[in-house]
XYZ file of C-alpha atoms in Angstrom:
717
model
C 5.659 -20.746 5.077
C 2.738 -18.535 4.000
C 2.246 -14.793 4.033
C -0.627 -12.882 5.605
C -2.322 -12.909 2.190
C -2.463 -16.707 2.264
C 0.108 -17.159 -0.485
C 3.124 -19.424 -0.230
C 6.344 -17.578 0.369
C 8.823 -17.824 -2.514
C 11.615 -20.294 -1.982
C 15.172 -19.137 -1.213
C 17.522 -18.476 -4.126
C 18.984 -21.697 -5.531
C 22.492 -20.293 -5.773
C 24.420 -17.873 -3.549
C 24.061 -14.212 -4.505
C 26.997 -12.865 -6.441
C 28.219 -10.513 -3.718
C 31.932 -9.839 -3.492
C 34.002 -7.676 -1.212
C 32.561 -4.349 -0.197
C 33.644 -0.905 0.920
C 31.820 1.021 3.621
C 30.315 4.334 2.517
C 31.773 4.189 -0.979
C 29.780 5.544 -3.917
C 32.517 5.878 -6.524
C 33.496 3.411 -9.235
C 36.975 2.805 -7.806
C 38.321 1.825 -4.387
C 41.991 2.100 -3.495
C 43.025 -0.200 -0.658
C 46.228 0.467 1.251
C 48.617 -2.355 2.027
C 48.971 -5.671 0.252
C 45.759 -6.888 -1.358
C 45.108 -9.394 -4.112
C 41.924 -10.148 -6.021
C 38.986 -8.087 -7.265
C 36.924 -5.780 -5.105
C 33.248 -5.513 -6.134
C 31.200 -2.490 -5.104
C 27.951 -3.739 -3.589
C 25.045 -1.630 -4.806
C 21.741 -0.861 -3.173
C 18.768 -2.866 -4.473
C 16.817 -1.039 -7.153
C 13.529 0.623 -6.316
C 10.557 -1.512 -7.402
C 9.216 -0.765 -10.883
C 6.012 -2.124 -12.420
C 4.701 -1.691 -15.971
C 2.013 0.976 -16.328
C -1.279 -0.989 -16.468
C -2.707 -1.642 -19.902
C -5.995 -0.015 -18.886
C -4.190 3.264 -18.141
C -2.337 3.138 -21.442
C -5.587 2.484 -23.331
C -7.277 5.410 -21.547
C -4.432 7.690 -22.656
C -4.723 6.797 -26.356
C -7.303 7.174 -29.095
C -10.230 6.619 -29.236
C -10.756 6.812 -25.446
C -8.697 9.945 -24.806
C -10.531 13.248 -24.197
C -8.226 15.974 -25.468
C -6.641 18.585 -23.153
C -3.467 20.681 -23.563
C -1.791 19.048 -20.536
C -0.005 16.118 -22.260
C 1.485 18.180 -25.088
C 2.815 20.779 -22.657
C 4.349 17.977 -20.583
C 5.789 16.338 -23.719
C 7.461 19.642 -24.630
C 9.161 19.706 -21.223
C 10.238 16.085 -21.680
C 11.802 16.967 -25.013
C 13.685 19.873 -23.440
C 14.664 18.448 -20.039
C 13.564 14.809 -19.761
C 11.376 15.798 -16.792
C 7.850 17.158 -16.362
C 5.883 17.697 -13.153
C 2.105 17.663 -13.679
C 0.420 19.410 -10.762
C -3.272 19.359 -9.977
C -5.897 18.207 -7.547
C -7.685 14.881 -7.701
C -10.095 14.780 -10.635
C -7.959 16.737 -13.079
C -6.748 13.704 -15.018
C -3.134 14.022 -13.829
C -2.160 10.366 -14.184
C -3.661 9.628 -17.590
C -2.283 12.948 -18.882
C 1.164 11.832 -17.666
C 0.866 8.496 -19.466
C -0.170 10.229 -22.702
C 2.734 12.675 -22.384
C 5.166 9.767 -22.075
C 3.624 8.124 -25.149
C 3.718 11.382 -27.108
C 7.401 11.928 -26.379
C 8.737 8.369 -26.610
C 6.596 6.587 -29.215
C 8.347 5.796 -32.509
C 7.296 4.080 -35.753
C 9.225 1.053 -34.516
C 6.791 0.536 -31.652
C 5.359 1.868 -28.392
C 7.599 2.932 -25.513
C 8.193 0.962 -22.331
C 6.400 2.753 -19.492
C 6.877 1.987 -15.803
C 5.564 3.131 -12.439
C 8.510 3.765 -10.111
C 7.646 3.100 -6.457
C 8.582 6.006 -4.191
C 9.890 3.522 -1.622
C 11.745 5.935 0.627
C 10.650 7.794 3.746
C 9.753 11.481 3.669
C 13.002 12.582 5.310
C 15.073 10.601 2.800
C 16.030 10.925 -0.855
C 16.411 8.092 -3.365
C 20.045 7.085 -3.819
C 21.237 7.168 -7.426
C 22.250 3.517 -7.375
C 18.708 2.562 -6.300
C 17.179 4.266 -9.352
C 16.855 2.375 -12.664
C 19.618 2.657 -15.227
C 18.772 4.972 -18.158
C 17.588 3.121 -21.284
C 16.406 4.661 -24.530
C 12.638 4.465 -24.956
C 11.965 3.838 -21.264
C 9.671 6.299 -19.494
C 8.983 6.425 -15.758
C 6.082 7.806 -13.754
C 6.431 8.745 -10.077
C 3.214 9.347 -8.138
C 3.967 11.989 -5.511
C 0.319 12.739 -4.763
C 0.311 10.415 -1.761
C 3.562 11.603 -0.210
C 5.721 14.680 0.278
C 8.931 15.036 -1.744
C 11.709 16.736 0.186
C 14.140 19.135 -1.485
C 16.806 16.427 -1.463
C 14.441 13.950 -3.090
C 13.481 16.504 -5.749
C 17.132 17.240 -6.523
C 17.923 13.525 -6.787
C 15.062 12.992 -9.255
C 16.065 16.038 -11.330
C 19.631 14.732 -11.601
C 18.378 11.290 -12.571
C 16.009 12.793 -15.171
C 18.986 14.509 -16.806
C 20.655 11.111 -17.197
C 17.442 9.649 -18.601
C 17.196 12.520 -21.073
C 20.759 11.973 -22.309
C 20.019 8.271 -22.846
C 16.675 8.811 -24.609
C 14.348 8.202 -21.657
C 12.274 10.534 -19.475
C 10.412 10.976 -16.196
C 6.997 12.432 -15.335
C 6.027 13.210 -11.740
C 2.421 13.860 -10.742
C 1.894 15.999 -7.685
C -0.797 17.807 -5.736
C -1.319 21.469 -6.535
C -0.664 22.442 -2.913
C 2.682 20.609 -2.691
C 5.538 22.891 -3.603
C 7.996 21.297 -6.030
C 10.734 23.874 -5.706
C 11.654 24.308 -9.381
C 8.930 25.769 -11.562
C 10.878 25.146 -14.783
C 9.384 21.666 -14.901
C 5.873 22.417 -13.595
C 2.631 22.527 -15.543
C -0.942 22.651 -14.254
C -3.321 19.848 -15.166
C -6.353 20.966 -17.213
C -9.502 18.996 -16.360
C -10.830 17.034 -19.371
C -14.464 17.219 -20.498
C -16.210 14.610 -18.340
C -19.024 14.104 -20.866
C -16.506 13.360 -23.605
C -14.649 10.942 -21.316
C -17.868 9.020 -20.636
C -18.972 8.994 -24.297
C -15.552 7.844 -25.505
C -15.528 4.950 -23.052
C -19.065 3.880 -23.951
C -18.236 3.922 -27.664
C -15.017 1.988 -26.965
C -17.035 -0.663 -25.108
C -19.496 -0.943 -27.985
C -22.330 0.748 -26.057
C -23.142 3.226 -28.830
C -26.792 3.664 -27.813
C -25.810 4.738 -24.286
C -23.149 7.079 -25.717
C -25.895 8.729 -27.773
C -27.980 9.390 -24.672
C -25.252 11.805 -23.475
C -25.160 13.671 -26.787
C -25.527 17.375 -26.092
C -26.122 19.060 -29.463
C -28.712 16.712 -30.925
C -30.172 19.054 -33.562
C -26.813 19.925 -35.052
C -25.701 16.307 -35.169
C -28.976 15.078 -36.654
C -28.847 17.443 -39.684
C -25.157 17.003 -40.458
C -24.304 15.699 -43.948
C -26.217 15.497 -47.250
C -28.442 12.617 -46.146
C -30.618 13.212 -43.149
C -31.818 10.378 -40.938
C -35.213 9.112 -42.055
C -36.148 8.184 -38.486
C -34.122 10.150 -35.923
C -33.251 8.393 -32.708
C -35.579 9.866 -30.089
C -33.329 8.661 -27.258
C -30.359 10.733 -28.475
C -29.584 13.386 -25.888
C -32.190 12.032 -23.472
C -29.602 12.232 -20.651
C -27.504 15.079 -22.030
C -27.459 16.918 -18.682
C -26.628 13.808 -16.627
C -22.903 14.613 -16.299
C -21.651 18.093 -15.529
C -18.284 19.278 -16.774
C -16.935 19.509 -13.213
C -17.143 15.730 -12.735
C -13.745 14.035 -12.477
C -12.593 11.682 -15.255
C -12.646 8.713 -12.869
C -16.218 9.499 -11.796
C -17.215 9.984 -15.457
C -15.929 6.486 -16.252
C -17.793 5.082 -13.222
C -21.023 6.761 -14.404
C -20.431 5.353 -17.905
C -20.116 1.848 -16.451
C -23.436 2.195 -14.649
C -25.040 3.721 -17.731
C -23.839 0.737 -19.737
C -25.960 -1.522 -17.523
C -29.175 0.324 -18.440
C -31.175 -1.603 -21.045
C -31.644 0.610 -24.170
C -35.172 -0.772 -24.579
C -36.031 0.393 -21.059
C -34.950 3.981 -21.779
C -36.590 3.957 -25.235
C -39.959 2.999 -23.693
C -39.586 5.723 -21.050
C -38.886 8.345 -23.739
C -41.825 7.130 -25.804
C -44.194 7.439 -22.845
C -42.816 10.842 -21.930
C -43.540 12.120 -25.446
C -47.166 10.889 -25.604
C -50.157 13.202 -25.213
C -51.715 11.022 -22.531
C -51.147 12.559 -19.144
C -50.871 9.255 -17.166
C -48.492 7.786 -19.778
C -46.413 10.936 -19.762
C -46.131 10.840 -15.976
C -44.988 7.213 -16.101
C -42.326 8.076 -18.686
C -41.040 11.042 -16.702
C -40.991 8.945 -13.532
C -39.035 6.131 -15.223
C -36.502 8.560 -16.692
C -36.078 10.101 -13.256
C -35.486 6.653 -11.795
C -32.867 5.829 -14.452
C -31.065 9.073 -13.693
C -31.187 8.338 -9.977
C -29.866 4.826 -10.509
C -26.934 6.049 -12.597
C -26.127 8.929 -10.215
C -26.486 6.705 -7.134
C -29.775 8.187 -5.920
C -28.518 11.691 -5.224
C -31.888 13.459 -5.461
C -33.694 10.667 -3.630
C -31.263 10.926 -0.723
C -31.366 14.699 -0.796
C -35.095 14.545 -0.093
C -34.854 11.616 2.332
C -32.078 12.992 4.504
C -32.608 16.745 4.344
C -36.191 17.252 3.188
C -38.729 19.052 5.329
C -40.338 16.816 7.915
C -37.657 14.105 7.847
C -37.391 12.575 11.298
C -34.047 11.779 12.926
C -35.118 8.184 13.497
C -35.545 7.629 9.764
C -32.096 8.970 9.031
C -30.421 6.754 11.626
C -32.377 3.697 10.466
C -31.104 4.278 6.917
C -27.564 4.792 8.217
C -27.667 1.542 10.206
C -28.934 -0.404 7.181
C -26.293 1.199 4.935
C -23.389 0.192 7.173
C -24.918 -3.229 7.939
C -26.258 -4.114 4.478
C -27.021 -7.839 4.457
C -27.483 -8.040 8.232
C -30.695 -9.259 9.891
C -33.254 -6.505 10.188
C -33.449 -6.844 13.952
C -29.694 -6.219 14.175
C -30.064 -2.999 12.148
C -32.832 -1.845 14.472
C -30.745 -2.621 17.576
C -27.775 -0.759 16.097
C -29.973 2.277 15.353
C -31.124 2.414 18.977
C -27.466 2.719 20.033
C -27.086 6.077 18.257
C -26.791 9.086 20.549
C -27.445 9.059 24.294
C -28.061 5.641 25.797
C -31.344 5.859 27.628
C -34.663 4.108 27.450
C -36.498 7.039 25.862
C -34.155 7.087 22.856
C -34.446 3.349 22.320
C -38.242 3.493 22.580
C -38.613 6.147 19.842
C -37.742 3.642 17.145
C -40.632 1.392 18.128
C -43.305 4.066 18.335
C -45.559 5.146 15.484
C -44.621 3.429 12.252
C -43.092 -0.026 12.572
C -39.308 -0.273 12.124
C -39.827 -2.221 8.899
C -42.062 0.484 7.536
C -39.490 3.120 8.429
C -36.772 1.189 6.564
C -38.926 0.777 3.446
C -39.755 4.496 3.434
C -36.049 5.418 3.294
C -35.275 3.040 0.404
C -34.232 -0.167 2.183
C -35.452 -3.504 0.804
C -36.411 -6.301 3.160
C -35.532 -9.745 1.840
C -37.500 -12.943 2.357
C -34.943 -13.924 5.003
C -35.635 -10.635 6.856
C -32.322 -8.949 6.090
C -31.614 -5.373 4.943
C -30.792 -4.986 1.242
C -30.654 -2.370 -1.533
C -31.447 -4.547 -4.548
C -33.967 -2.154 -6.040
C -31.560 0.758 -5.566
C -28.027 -0.570 -6.170
C -25.336 1.723 -4.781
C -27.708 3.488 -2.392
C -25.928 2.269 0.747
C -22.553 3.923 0.153
C -24.204 6.974 -1.366
C -26.306 7.358 1.800
C -23.213 7.118 3.983
C -21.443 9.800 1.932
C -24.388 12.162 1.868
C -25.087 11.737 5.580
C -21.468 12.573 6.425
C -21.585 15.583 4.112
C -24.945 17.046 5.154
C -24.873 16.287 8.900
C -21.459 17.724 9.733
C -22.513 18.535 13.298
C -23.314 14.836 13.820
C -19.913 13.505 12.718
C -18.547 13.074 16.227
C -21.723 11.299 17.324
C -21.577 9.046 14.246
C -17.945 8.135 14.959
C -18.697 7.279 18.591
C -21.723 5.256 17.501
C -19.676 3.157 15.044
C -17.017 2.563 17.697
C -19.665 1.559 20.250
C -21.533 -0.946 18.095
C -18.274 -2.635 16.964
C -16.674 -3.199 20.389
C -16.131 -6.858 21.377
C -19.503 -6.644 23.159
C -21.205 -4.434 20.549
C -24.285 -5.491 18.595
C -22.458 -5.150 15.232
C -19.107 -6.637 16.257
C -19.353 -9.277 13.516
C -19.767 -6.570 10.847
C -16.578 -4.654 11.629
C -14.892 -5.543 8.327
C -17.784 -4.239 6.219
C -18.073 -1.078 8.325
C -14.326 -0.486 7.954
C -14.498 -0.970 4.178
C -17.337 1.535 3.854
C -15.459 4.071 5.934
C -12.395 3.556 3.743
C -14.491 4.326 0.650
C -15.954 7.341 2.436
C -12.429 8.571 3.204
C -11.511 8.893 -0.470
C -13.964 11.757 -0.988
C -14.755 13.312 2.395
C -12.713 15.280 4.884
C -12.502 14.329 8.569
C -13.380 10.713 7.832
C -13.393 8.521 10.962
C -11.504 5.695 9.190
C -8.147 6.005 10.998
C -9.878 7.041 14.223
C -11.860 3.809 14.204
C -8.759 1.709 13.423
C -7.039 3.269 16.439
C -10.054 2.441 18.590
C -10.226 -1.154 17.389
C -6.532 -1.793 18.052
C -6.877 -0.326 21.541
C -10.038 -2.048 22.720
C -9.939 -5.462 21.053
C -7.241 -8.097 21.648
C -9.065 -10.415 19.225
C -6.649 -11.507 16.487
C -9.418 -11.694 13.905
C -10.167 -8.010 14.499
C -6.459 -7.159 14.253
C -6.225 -9.034 10.945
C -9.157 -6.931 9.687
C -7.287 -3.765 10.689
C -4.181 -5.060 8.895
C -6.093 -5.657 5.666
C -7.798 -2.256 5.868
C -4.645 -0.228 6.508
C -2.837 -2.105 3.729
C -5.676 -1.206 1.370
C -5.492 2.397 2.582
C -1.770 2.512 1.753
C -2.658 1.388 -1.782
C -5.295 4.140 -2.116
C -4.016 7.421 -3.514
C -6.026 9.668 -1.178
C -5.080 7.755 1.996
C -1.555 6.497 1.295
C 0.309 9.311 3.031
C -1.649 8.932 6.262
C -1.447 5.113 6.128
C 2.376 5.129 5.838
C 2.577 7.604 8.713
C 0.158 5.570 10.842
C 2.161 2.360 10.396
C 5.390 4.133 11.323
C 3.779 5.700 14.392
C 2.391 2.334 15.532
C 5.776 0.656 14.995
C 7.623 3.257 17.080
C 5.252 3.098 20.035
C 4.894 0.254 22.458
C 1.238 -0.734 22.034
C 1.332 -4.511 21.559
C -1.767 -4.876 19.347
C -0.761 -2.098 16.978
C 2.766 -3.488 16.731
C 1.302 -6.822 15.624
C -0.736 -5.076 12.932
C 2.426 -3.402 11.588
C 4.310 -6.714 11.610
C 1.524 -8.485 9.707
C 1.283 -5.632 7.191
C 5.037 -5.709 6.544
C 4.876 -9.468 5.985
C 2.081 -9.106 3.429
C 1.255 -6.920 0.418
C 2.584 -3.772 2.075
C 6.057 -5.283 2.502
C 6.110 -6.581 -1.062
C 5.158 -3.217 -2.569
C 7.278 -0.963 -0.311
C 10.157 -3.180 0.921
C 12.355 -0.312 2.115
C 9.609 1.382 4.142
C 8.616 -2.027 5.528
C 12.196 -2.644 6.703
C 12.247 0.739 8.457
C 9.105 -0.220 10.357
C 10.475 -3.691 11.141
C 13.563 -2.092 12.663
C 11.387 -0.224 15.158
C 9.414 -3.393 15.925
C 12.580 -5.375 16.647
C 13.573 -2.926 19.397
C 11.119 -4.550 21.830
C 10.821 -8.227 22.666
C 7.214 -9.358 22.292
C 5.028 -11.352 19.921
C 5.193 -8.621 17.277
C 8.993 -8.971 17.317
C 8.734 -12.650 16.358
C 6.278 -11.844 13.545
C 8.686 -9.136 12.362
C 11.597 -11.586 12.391
C 9.588 -14.023 10.279
C 8.706 -11.221 7.844
C 12.382 -10.274 7.562
C 13.496 -13.815 6.782
C 10.604 -14.360 4.353
C 11.707 -11.280 2.391
C 15.293 -12.550 2.343
C 14.106 -15.958 1.104
C 11.890 -14.528 -1.631
C 14.572 -13.673 -4.190
C 18.238 -12.925 -4.681
C 17.416 -9.204 -4.673
C 15.460 -9.600 -1.438
C 18.334 -11.549 0.115
C 20.790 -8.810 -0.813
C 18.451 -6.066 0.409
C 17.953 -7.672 3.821
C 21.633 -8.562 4.374
C 22.782 -5.056 3.508
C 20.035 -3.451 5.587
C 20.800 -5.556 8.672
C 24.513 -4.855 8.233
C 23.699 -1.138 8.199
C 21.649 -1.495 11.373
C 24.543 -3.240 13.114
C 27.021 -0.565 12.061
C 24.950 2.586 12.570
C 22.765 1.641 15.550
C 25.238 -0.242 17.705
C 23.255 0.168 20.931
C 19.945 -0.677 19.251
C 18.647 -4.236 19.579
C 17.065 -4.339 16.106
C 20.352 -5.277 14.432
C 21.230 -8.196 16.743
C 17.656 -9.534 16.712
C 17.484 -9.308 12.926
C 20.888 -10.985 12.630
C 19.822 -13.834 14.912
C 16.648 -14.320 12.846
C 18.660 -14.545 9.619
C 21.170 -16.971 11.157
C 18.655 -19.124 13.033
C 18.431 -22.531 11.302
C 14.689 -22.598 12.087
C 13.978 -19.796 9.578
C 15.601 -21.386 6.527
C 17.902 -18.546 5.407
C 21.078 -19.767 7.135
C 21.870 -22.405 4.503
C 21.831 -19.698 1.799
C 24.023 -17.455 3.958
C 26.634 -20.151 4.606
C 26.781 -21.160 0.923
C 27.065 -17.501 -0.087
C 29.824 -16.941 2.492
C 31.942 -19.631 0.815
C 31.879 -17.685 -2.472
C 31.619 -14.079 -1.299
C 33.951 -12.614 1.343
C 31.442 -9.817 2.011
C 28.844 -12.319 3.206
C 31.445 -14.068 5.356
C 32.382 -10.730 6.875
C 28.700 -9.995 7.477
C 28.366 -13.218 9.489
C 31.552 -12.663 11.488
C 30.954 -8.981 12.225
C 27.299 -9.700 12.894
C 28.203 -12.226 15.551
C 30.716 -9.831 17.073
C 28.092 -7.064 17.370
C 25.400 -9.447 18.586
C 27.533 -11.087 21.251
C 28.140 -7.670 22.818
C 24.423 -7.283 23.628
C 23.487 -8.862 26.981
C 19.747 -8.545 26.198
C 20.001 -11.188 23.462
C 22.440 -13.483 25.298
C 20.065 -16.436 25.633
C 18.787 -16.113 22.071
C 22.345 -15.968 20.739
C 23.264 -19.121 22.637
C 20.252 -20.969 21.210
C 21.182 -19.947 17.666
C 24.793 -21.069 18.180
C 23.471 -24.367 19.472
C 21.281 -24.560 16.358
C 24.381 -24.122 14.182
C 26.094 -26.983 15.992
C 23.086 -29.274 15.579
C 22.656 -28.366 11.914
C 26.316 -29.148 11.228
C 26.077 -32.373 13.254
C 23.036 -33.520 11.254
C 24.586 -32.580 7.910
C 22.185 -29.719 7.159
C 25.083 -27.242 7.081
C 28.537 -27.652 5.580
C 30.716 -28.546 8.581
C 33.931 -26.993 7.309
C 32.296 -23.706 6.334
C 30.212 -23.497 9.514
C 33.020 -24.197 11.952
C 35.383 -22.016 9.921
C 33.069 -19.031 10.389
C 32.714 -19.746 14.103
C 36.509 -20.047 14.385
C 36.846 -16.564 12.908
C 34.281 -15.288 15.402
C 36.159 -16.928 18.272
C 39.530 -15.607 17.192
C 38.375 -12.122 16.311
C 37.302 -11.273 19.810
C 37.588 -12.231 23.414
C 34.686 -14.673 23.844
C 31.706 -13.074 25.506
C 28.471 -14.267 27.034
C 26.724 -16.679 24.665
C 29.975 -17.621 22.926
C 31.513 -18.419 26.301
C 28.666 -20.794 27.090
C 28.884 -22.267 23.612
C 32.648 -22.904 23.812
C 33.161 -23.762 27.462
C 29.857 -25.212 28.565
C 27.172 -24.439 31.057
C 25.545 -26.439 33.861
C 23.424 -29.283 32.555
C 24.578 -28.887 28.917
C 25.721 -32.174 27.430
C 24.340 -32.020 23.865
C 26.429 -34.279 21.557
C 26.248 -31.780 18.695
C 27.615 -29.064 20.958
C 30.451 -31.292 22.198
C 31.334 -32.100 18.586
C 31.333 -28.410 17.704
C 33.681 -27.627 20.603
C 36.088 -30.326 19.462
C 35.983 -29.035 15.894
C 36.671 -25.460 16.966
C 39.468 -26.611 19.264
C 41.217 -28.473 16.419
C 40.901 -25.718 13.765
C 43.832 -23.330 13.556
C 43.275 -19.601 13.932
C 42.083 -17.873 10.773
C 43.105 -14.304 10.025
C 40.485 -13.803 7.318
C 38.811 -10.904 9.107
C 40.358 -8.000 10.900
C 38.846 -7.108 14.252
C 37.214 -3.690 14.403
C 38.455 -3.101 17.956
C 41.605 -0.896 17.889
C 43.340 -2.725 20.781
C 42.440 -6.312 19.911
C 45.434 -8.627 20.665
C 44.573 -10.793 17.648
C 44.801 -7.918 15.203
C 46.502 -9.168 12.027
C 50.078 -8.080 11.554
C 50.734 -6.165 8.323
C 51.633 -8.456 5.433
C 50.945 -11.694 7.296
C 48.345 -13.004 4.856
C 48.038 -10.796 1.787
C 44.850 -10.797 -0.176
C 42.493 -12.109 2.484
C 41.170 -8.941 4.102
C 37.710 -7.707 3.166
C 36.125 -4.523 4.338
C 32.623 -4.934 5.657
C 29.591 -2.847 4.848
C 27.632 -1.668 1.861
C 27.270 2.047 2.197
C 23.492 1.768 2.444
C 21.885 4.799 4.080
C 20.287 4.185 7.462
C 16.911 2.492 7.291
């Protein structure tokens, strides 16, 4: 079995999970059971929230010599020392995350070694709070970072994290939360504002760290003071020092400063040195060439800002030129004729509009004039101006605000199944996603909604799945992406439901398993193709690891208990117990060692058999059990023992009636063998029926030590 990402699914756990008896709704360390009972009772805990080590690149950026000093980390470290918790608040571009990492290092580092730093996934929905048992256990020297910039933390969630931080503090650990300035935290004792670092210093530090000392010198701002420092003056001062000192303003974000430094690193020092030399000559033509080359270097590093400013908004710029550039930017690499056809689709669809692009200058000339290269194979490119395409898209969206609606409709029109740019939908979606990280009112989610409505093509739906997964992994878009997936899962549109199912079976489900299970529950309410994809995703998660197995079993058990009229629980149970999915063998082996798993199977069948909407599916799964036992793929004694408990615990209903007593035309040998086995096995009182008036209810004291309460106390998913 493979996931949407093309990777093989992990194999099921080799041994049954160590799950013992359980107690519904219990959160304490002790359970007192009335009546005779023998043996240990284990409290089943919720699976821990996913944690991942803070990336090495982030840790390096937070330490010398790359760090650009601000007061934020020390203030946060002081709060960590006092409370074990600090909340760094600020807008994007204020260095919140790297300041948080440095604060953790400052507080936890010891001469014995660096601390252990982890990102804690906020894998709970906005109306929920993390349960204490799902949070990591406090360990000295362990620091955690929660990114709340892409989601809203409720009051309950904030209180839960504060309580947990107190435990961390007592054990020698700590927690830093980064949050948007506009999101109220609710307790200003822990809040500090992020102070933006000097962008020039960030860029220079990174260049020096990479060994690009010449490029770091170009950004030097006080050249005269630096050149005369010390007893020995430089015999031949570097004339390139400070040549680009005004390239980066102090308002640039740290991330953008690093991106500029990377592009600056690609500039050949010899190229800039020659430009400076020409600029400083007395010859007028040479000087003009030097100034022009320096201007071009600046434009290249800053992604052609001034060039586009003149091209898109300068006096005399014609609308046709702007749209031609826009078409080439979205369709970079496409045949030139396709770009021209796409440009003619912009605005009103009439012959006069289409004809304008072929009057006067030729279309190729128009494209060259706005910075587009034409390759030998007659395709649109930006080789001489790398980065111009996305920069043009951003600037067009920013400067032509009154054209945004027209631009959105144009992109939707040219990417319909009959549109001229239908084959370029993935690239267009990727460029809109990048646009969305910096601009308001981006058409990214609008276009995804349009694509899922108008195109039944599975390839297009897979593109949407990949894009919305990437959006969920992007800080600026994560909140909207989570909300969009939940909205699509709850509503009945078939194409959008398939996208959600594929997302939950891929990277999204691996990174946010709890939120994925919530969305799968909504998908399983309706019987369609998305339901079958969701069932496969559920079983794949259960087969991935022991923790995944436990998470899915406990979640499905919660669905069965709390949503008794909802079909998600029975459908999920049938998927887990269907021999075709490969989880049943693990379940049956686990049931032999863990009464809680046995109870899950028995109670699950009881709840499922009550639902007439899954009657045929339940019968097919029961038949699959019989065949698997007949062929030796399941342990016969364990399998028929569980089914005996199901039979005895309740008056047989629907699918169980057909399974036990037959139906017209049913003469399968495996089924006949199963009936004989069930007929010859004596009644088992292992489980107590949940129905108050059940005639088979166990008499007090009849078989001490064999009762096990079902459930895990997991909050509703």
